[in-house]
Amino acid sequence: FTSEVDLTTKSEQEVKRILWNKEMISQEATQYLKNLPFCYEFYISGRLVRIFHSNPLDTKQFIGNIDSFENYYKLFLPSDKTISQEKADLVVYGHIHVPYMQKLYNRIIINAGSVGNSIDTYRNDDRDGDIRNTRVASYCILSGILDSKDYNDNLSYEIVNLNYDFEKELLDNKNNIEPESYEKEIRYGKYRDMNKVNNIKKDMGIDINKI
C-alpha cells in the first residue's frame, strides 16, 4: 500500500509498478487485505506450524531458497507480530516464488512457491534444465492430525506442481504496464529484477559469475 511505502527509496519503474497495482485493487479489496492477520499458527501432529508471507518480522525481507544458516534460523523465531512466542517446528512462507523444502536444527522450512508465477533466480543458460520444471503452479499440502500436540502422530508435507494454461494467462494480461517483463517471468521463469536479487547474493558472499 502506497501509504505504507516510502516511494522516494524506489526506482522510477518500481514507483510505476506500485501505483499501477494500487489502481487495480479496489478500496474494498485493499481494506480486506489490510485486515488479514500477519501470520497463522496451529499445531499439527505435535508440531507448531507458523505461516507468514516472508519472515516473522515483516512482509518484505528476502530470504532465499539458498541462504545463510542465520537467515534460515530467523524464520523459526517468534516476534512481536507472531501469535505465540514459541519457536516454530515448521514454517511455511512465500514471497520468493520458488518452492523448496529445507530441514535443519530438527525443524522444517517450506516455501509453497507461487500459483502461476513460479521463477528461479539461479539460472545459467549452459546448465539450465527443462523450463517445465519451473513453469508450473505450486502449492503445499500438510497432512497430519490438526490441533494434536502428540509428536507420535504422523505428519507428511508435499509440494504439488501443476501445469496450467500460461498462454491463456498471457492473452488475458492486457492491462499490465510491464507486459514484456511479465511474459519473461511467466513463459521462462526469469525474474524481472535480477539486478536487485544479484546484489543481495553479492551481500551474502555468492559469486554470481560462478552460478
mmCIF file of C-alpha atoms in Angstrom:
data_model
loop_
_atom_site.group_PDB
_atom_site.id
_atom_site.type_symbol
_atom_site.label_atom_id
_atom_site.label_comp_id
_atom_site.label_asym_id
_atom_site.label_seq_id
_atom_site.Cartn_x
_atom_site.Cartn_y
_atom_site.Cartn_z
ATOM 1 C CA PHE A 1 0.000 0.000 0.000
ATOM 2 C CA THR A 2 1.444 3.340 -1.075
ATOM 3 C CA SER A 3 0.635 4.947 2.277
ATOM 4 C CA GLU A 4 2.997 2.461 3.924
ATOM 5 C CA VAL A 5 5.788 2.566 1.332
ATOM 6 C CA ASP A 6 8.448 5.274 1.051
ATOM 7 C CA LEU A 7 8.325 5.885 -2.687
ATOM 8 C CA THR A 8 11.417 8.112 -2.516
ATOM 9 C CA THR A 9 13.518 4.986 -1.941
ATOM 10 C CA LYS A 10 12.154 3.237 -5.036
ATOM 11 C CA SER A 11 13.250 3.374 -8.656
ATOM 12 C CA GLU A 12 11.029 5.075 -11.221
ATOM 13 C CA GLN A 13 9.860 1.701 -12.556
ATOM 14 C CA GLU A 14 9.098 0.399 -9.065
ATOM 15 C CA VAL A 15 7.011 3.501 -8.322
ATOM 16 C CA LYS A 16 5.038 2.950 -11.546
ATOM 17 C CA ARG A 17 4.507 -0.678 -10.567
ATOM 18 C CA ILE A 18 3.278 0.205 -7.066
ATOM 19 C CA LEU A 19 0.868 2.881 -8.321
ATOM 20 C CA TRP A 20 -0.447 0.559 -11.043
ATOM 21 C CA ASN A 21 -1.141 -2.179 -8.502
ATOM 22 C CA LYS A 22 -2.975 0.335 -6.322
ATOM 23 C CA GLU A 23 -5.183 1.314 -9.262
ATOM 24 C CA MET A 24 -6.022 -2.329 -9.984
ATOM 25 C CA ILE A 25 -7.150 -3.104 -6.415
ATOM 26 C CA SER A 26 -10.481 -1.769 -5.169
ATOM 27 C CA GLN A 27 -10.830 0.037 -1.849
ATOM 28 C CA GLU A 28 -12.870 -2.897 -0.557
ATOM 29 C CA ALA A 29 -10.137 -5.372 -1.515
ATOM 30 C CA THR A 30 -7.469 -3.098 -0.029
ATOM 31 C CA GLN A 31 -9.281 -2.966 3.294
ATOM 32 C CA TYR A 32 -9.760 -6.739 3.250
ATOM 33 C CA LEU A 33 -6.021 -7.260 2.705
ATOM 34 C CA LYS A 34 -5.147 -4.822 5.483
ATOM 35 C CA ASN A 35 -7.375 -6.743 7.910
ATOM 36 C CA LEU A 36 -5.750 -10.102 7.238
ATOM 37 C CA PRO A 37 -3.623 -11.437 10.120
ATOM 38 C CA PHE A 38 0.156 -11.140 9.847
ATOM 39 C CA CYS A 39 0.547 -14.888 10.335
ATOM 40 C CA TYR A 40 -1.286 -18.106 11.155
ATOM 41 C CA GLU A 41 -0.263 -20.643 13.783
ATOM 42 C CA PHE A 42 -1.573 -24.091 14.652
ATOM 43 C CA TYR A 43 -0.415 -27.463 15.923
ATOM 44 C CA ILE A 44 -0.476 -30.488 13.679
ATOM 45 C CA SER A 45 0.831 -33.894 14.810
ATOM 46 C CA GLY A 46 2.761 -32.299 17.659
ATOM 47 C CA ARG A 47 4.485 -29.612 15.594
ATOM 48 C CA LEU A 48 3.907 -25.891 15.940
ATOM 49 C CA VAL A 49 3.337 -24.589 12.408
ATOM 50 C CA ARG A 50 3.717 -20.899 11.622
ATOM 51 C CA ILE A 51 2.663 -19.499 8.225
ATOM 52 C CA PHE A 52 3.604 -15.998 7.054
ATOM 53 C CA HIS A 53 4.379 -14.165 3.833
ATOM 54 C CA SER A 54 8.113 -13.505 4.090
ATOM 55 C CA ASN A 55 9.513 -13.784 7.637
ATOM 56 C CA PRO A 56 8.326 -13.345 11.247
ATOM 57 C CA LEU A 57 9.263 -9.633 11.351
ATOM 58 C CA ASP A 58 7.829 -8.057 8.205
ATOM 59 C CA THR A 59 6.481 -8.796 4.725
ATOM 60 C CA LYS A 60 9.447 -7.599 2.686
ATOM 61 C CA GLN A 61 12.745 -9.147 3.797
ATOM 62 C CA PHE A 62 14.225 -11.523 1.211
ATOM 63 C CA ILE A 63 15.159 -14.999 2.487
ATOM 64 C CA GLY A 64 16.020 -17.179 -0.469
ATOM 65 C CA ASN A 65 15.967 -20.871 -1.193
ATOM 66 C CA ILE A 66 19.776 -20.677 -0.960
ATOM 67 C CA ASP A 67 20.665 -18.507 2.021
ATOM 68 C CA SER A 68 22.739 -18.274 5.191
ATOM 69 C CA PHE A 69 22.051 -20.565 8.133
ATOM 70 C CA GLU A 70 21.479 -17.475 10.280
ATOM 71 C CA ASN A 71 18.700 -16.269 7.983
ATOM 72 C CA TYR A 72 17.166 -19.731 7.878
ATOM 73 C CA TYR A 73 17.171 -19.870 11.689
ATOM 74 C CA LYS A 74 15.413 -16.492 11.916
ATOM 75 C CA LEU A 75 12.415 -18.000 10.142
ATOM 76 C CA PHE A 76 11.702 -20.179 13.194
ATOM 77 C CA LEU A 77 11.900 -17.361 15.741
ATOM 78 C CA PRO A 78 8.867 -15.506 17.133
ATOM 79 C CA SER A 79 8.445 -11.749 17.032
ATOM 80 C CA ASP A 80 6.064 -9.117 18.358
ATOM 81 C CA LYS A 81 3.898 -9.852 15.283
ATOM 82 C CA THR A 82 3.559 -13.601 15.765
ATOM 83 C CA ILE A 83 0.702 -15.185 17.677
ATOM 84 C CA SER A 84 2.879 -17.039 20.183
ATOM 85 C CA GLN A 85 6.399 -16.515 21.473
ATOM 86 C CA GLU A 86 7.420 -20.102 20.823
ATOM 87 C CA LYS A 87 9.938 -21.176 18.209
ATOM 88 C CA ALA A 88 8.177 -22.882 15.324
ATOM 89 C CA ASP A 89 8.823 -26.512 14.435
ATOM 90 C CA LEU A 90 7.685 -25.970 10.853
ATOM 91 C CA VAL A 91 7.378 -22.736 8.916
ATOM 92 C CA VAL A 92 5.648 -22.164 5.594
ATOM 93 C CA TYR A 93 6.262 -18.936 3.701
ATOM 94 C CA GLY A 94 6.070 -17.447 0.200
ATOM 95 C CA HIS A 95 7.427 -14.165 -1.193
ATOM 96 C CA ILE A 96 10.242 -15.593 -3.343
ATOM 97 C CA HIS A 97 8.039 -17.584 -5.788
ATOM 98 C CA VAL A 98 10.483 -20.534 -5.559
ATOM 99 C CA PRO A 99 9.091 -23.719 -3.962
ATOM 100 C CA TYR A 100 11.546 -25.642 -1.790
ATOM 101 C CA MET A 101 11.949 -27.630 1.424
ATOM 102 C CA GLN A 102 14.811 -27.374 3.894
ATOM 103 C CA LYS A 103 15.426 -29.238 7.148
ATOM 104 C CA LEU A 104 17.832 -28.037 9.822
ATOM 105 C CA TYR A 105 18.034 -27.808 13.632
ATOM 106 C CA ASN A 106 15.359 -30.544 13.853
ATOM 107 C CA ARG A 107 12.976 -28.093 12.209
ATOM 108 C CA ILE A 108 11.436 -27.751 8.741
ATOM 109 C CA ILE A 109 11.206 -24.839 6.274
ATOM 110 C CA ILE A 110 8.791 -24.967 3.354
ATOM 111 C CA ASN A 111 8.255 -22.354 0.683
ATOM 112 C CA ALA A 112 4.991 -23.026 -1.137
ATOM 113 C CA GLY A 113 6.143 -21.252 -4.321
ATOM 114 C CA SER A 114 3.605 -19.450 -6.471
ATOM 115 C CA VAL A 115 0.251 -20.301 -8.002
ATOM 116 C CA GLY A 116 1.088 -19.386 -11.591
ATOM 117 C CA ASN A 117 4.199 -17.188 -11.455
ATOM 118 C CA SER A 118 6.972 -19.521 -10.346
ATOM 119 C CA ILE A 119 10.528 -18.357 -11.027
ATOM 120 C CA ASP A 120 14.102 -19.465 -10.400
ATOM 121 C CA THR A 121 16.724 -16.849 -9.564
ATOM 122 C CA TYR A 122 19.628 -19.266 -10.025
ATOM 123 C CA ARG A 123 19.888 -19.571 -13.798
ATOM 124 C CA ASN A 124 22.631 -20.391 -16.273
ATOM 125 C CA ASP A 125 21.928 -20.972 -19.981
ATOM 126 C CA ASP A 126 24.558 -23.732 -20.143
ATOM 127 C CA ARG A 127 23.271 -25.555 -17.052
ATOM 128 C CA ASP A 128 19.520 -24.965 -17.071
ATOM 129 C CA GLY A 129 17.164 -27.942 -17.313
ATOM 130 C CA ASP A 130 13.694 -28.028 -18.847
ATOM 131 C CA ILE A 131 11.705 -24.852 -18.128
ATOM 132 C CA ARG A 132 8.675 -27.046 -17.386
ATOM 133 C CA ASN A 133 10.325 -27.868 -14.053
ATOM 134 C CA THR A 134 9.718 -24.227 -13.102
ATOM 135 C CA ARG A 135 6.757 -23.049 -15.225
ATOM 136 C CA VAL A 136 4.038 -24.514 -13.017
ATOM 137 C CA ALA A 137 1.534 -23.508 -10.372
ATOM 138 C CA SER A 138 2.655 -24.815 -6.978
ATOM 139 C CA TYR A 139 1.204 -25.159 -3.507
ATOM 140 C CA CYS A 140 1.867 -27.068 -0.292
ATOM 141 C CA ILE A 141 -0.177 -29.781 1.464
ATOM 142 C CA LEU A 142 0.385 -30.672 5.137
ATOM 143 C CA SER A 143 -1.204 -33.936 6.263
ATOM 144 C CA GLY A 144 -1.482 -34.820 9.936
ATOM 145 C CA ILE A 145 -3.719 -34.570 12.985
ATOM 146 C CA LEU A 146 -4.828 -30.951 13.346
ATOM 147 C CA ASP A 147 -4.589 -29.487 16.872
ATOM 148 C CA SER A 148 -2.699 -32.558 18.113
ATOM 149 C CA LYS A 149 0.348 -31.932 20.312
ATOM 150 C CA ASP A 150 1.420 -35.566 20.167
ATOM 151 C CA TYR A 151 4.691 -35.970 18.257
ATOM 152 C CA ASN A 152 3.864 -39.654 17.760
ATOM 153 C CA ASP A 153 1.125 -38.698 15.288
ATOM 154 C CA ASN A 154 2.246 -38.960 11.683
ATOM 155 C CA LEU A 155 2.958 -35.858 9.616
ATOM 156 C CA SER A 156 3.698 -35.502 5.908
ATOM 157 C CA TYR A 157 4.319 -32.470 3.738
ATOM 158 C CA GLU A 158 4.179 -32.188 -0.013
ATOM 159 C CA ILE A 159 4.759 -29.525 -2.661
ATOM 160 C CA VAL A 160 2.382 -30.028 -5.574
ATOM 161 C CA ASN A 161 3.273 -28.739 -9.061
ATOM 162 C CA LEU A 162 0.507 -28.379 -11.635
ATOM 163 C CA ASN A 163 0.716 -27.464 -15.310
ATOM 164 C CA TYR A 164 -1.622 -24.635 -16.296
ATOM 165 C CA ASP A 165 -2.555 -22.685 -19.428
ATOM 166 C CA PHE A 166 0.107 -19.970 -19.250
ATOM 167 C CA GLU A 167 -0.662 -18.883 -22.820
ATOM 168 C CA LYS A 168 -4.216 -18.015 -21.746
ATOM 169 C CA GLU A 169 -2.808 -16.044 -18.815
ATOM 170 C CA LEU A 170 -0.610 -14.010 -21.172
ATOM 171 C CA LEU A 171 -3.520 -13.352 -23.544
ATOM 172 C CA ASP A 172 -5.625 -12.082 -20.629
ATOM 173 C CA ASN A 173 -2.805 -9.835 -19.462
ATOM 174 C CA LYS A 174 -3.892 -6.774 -21.454
ATOM 175 C CA ASN A 175 -3.650 -4.054 -18.805
ATOM 176 C CA ASN A 176 -0.198 -4.905 -17.475
ATOM 177 C CA ILE A 177 2.206 -1.943 -17.691
ATOM 178 C CA GLU A 178 5.160 -4.367 -17.962
ATOM 179 C CA PRO A 179 3.929 -6.956 -20.480
ATOM 180 C CA GLU A 180 7.386 -7.959 -21.719
ATOM 181 C CA SER A 181 8.788 -8.419 -18.209
ATOM 182 C CA TYR A 182 5.708 -10.310 -17.093
ATOM 183 C CA GLU A 183 5.881 -12.630 -20.101
ATOM 184 C CA LYS A 184 9.546 -13.296 -19.313
ATOM 185 C CA GLU A 185 8.543 -14.458 -15.846
ATOM 186 C CA ILE A 186 5.507 -16.492 -16.923
ATOM 187 C CA ARG A 187 6.996 -18.109 -20.020
ATOM 188 C CA TYR A 188 10.637 -18.507 -18.993
ATOM 189 C CA GLY A 189 10.604 -18.310 -15.188
ATOM 190 C CA LYS A 190 13.118 -15.442 -15.186
ATOM 191 C CA TYR A 191 12.584 -12.742 -12.580
ATOM 192 C CA ARG A 192 12.314 -9.197 -13.924
ATOM 193 C CA ASP A 193 14.501 -7.571 -11.224
ATOM 194 C CA MET A 194 17.547 -9.818 -11.321
ATOM 195 C CA ASN A 195 19.922 -6.907 -10.632
ATOM 196 C CA LYS A 196 18.284 -6.443 -7.225
ATOM 197 C CA VAL A 197 18.473 -10.163 -6.463
ATOM 198 C CA ASN A 198 22.086 -10.394 -7.636
ATOM 199 C CA ASN A 199 23.056 -7.543 -5.312
ATOM 200 C CA ILE A 200 21.513 -9.471 -2.418
ATOM 201 C CA LYS A 201 23.515 -12.539 -3.448
ATOM 202 C CA LYS A 202 26.719 -10.476 -3.524
ATOM 203 C CA ASP A 203 25.991 -9.256 0.017
ATOM 204 C CA MET A 204 25.711 -12.923 1.009
ATOM 205 C CA GLY A 205 29.142 -13.621 -0.489
ATOM 206 C CA ILE A 206 27.807 -15.527 -3.503
ATOM 207 C CA ASP A 207 29.820 -15.075 -6.715
ATOM 208 C CA ILE A 208 27.050 -14.720 -9.305
ATOM 209 C CA ASN A 209 29.565 -15.345 -12.093
ATOM 210 C CA LYS A 210 30.026 -18.915 -10.810
ATOM 211 C CA ILE A 211 26.353 -19.871 -10.576
#
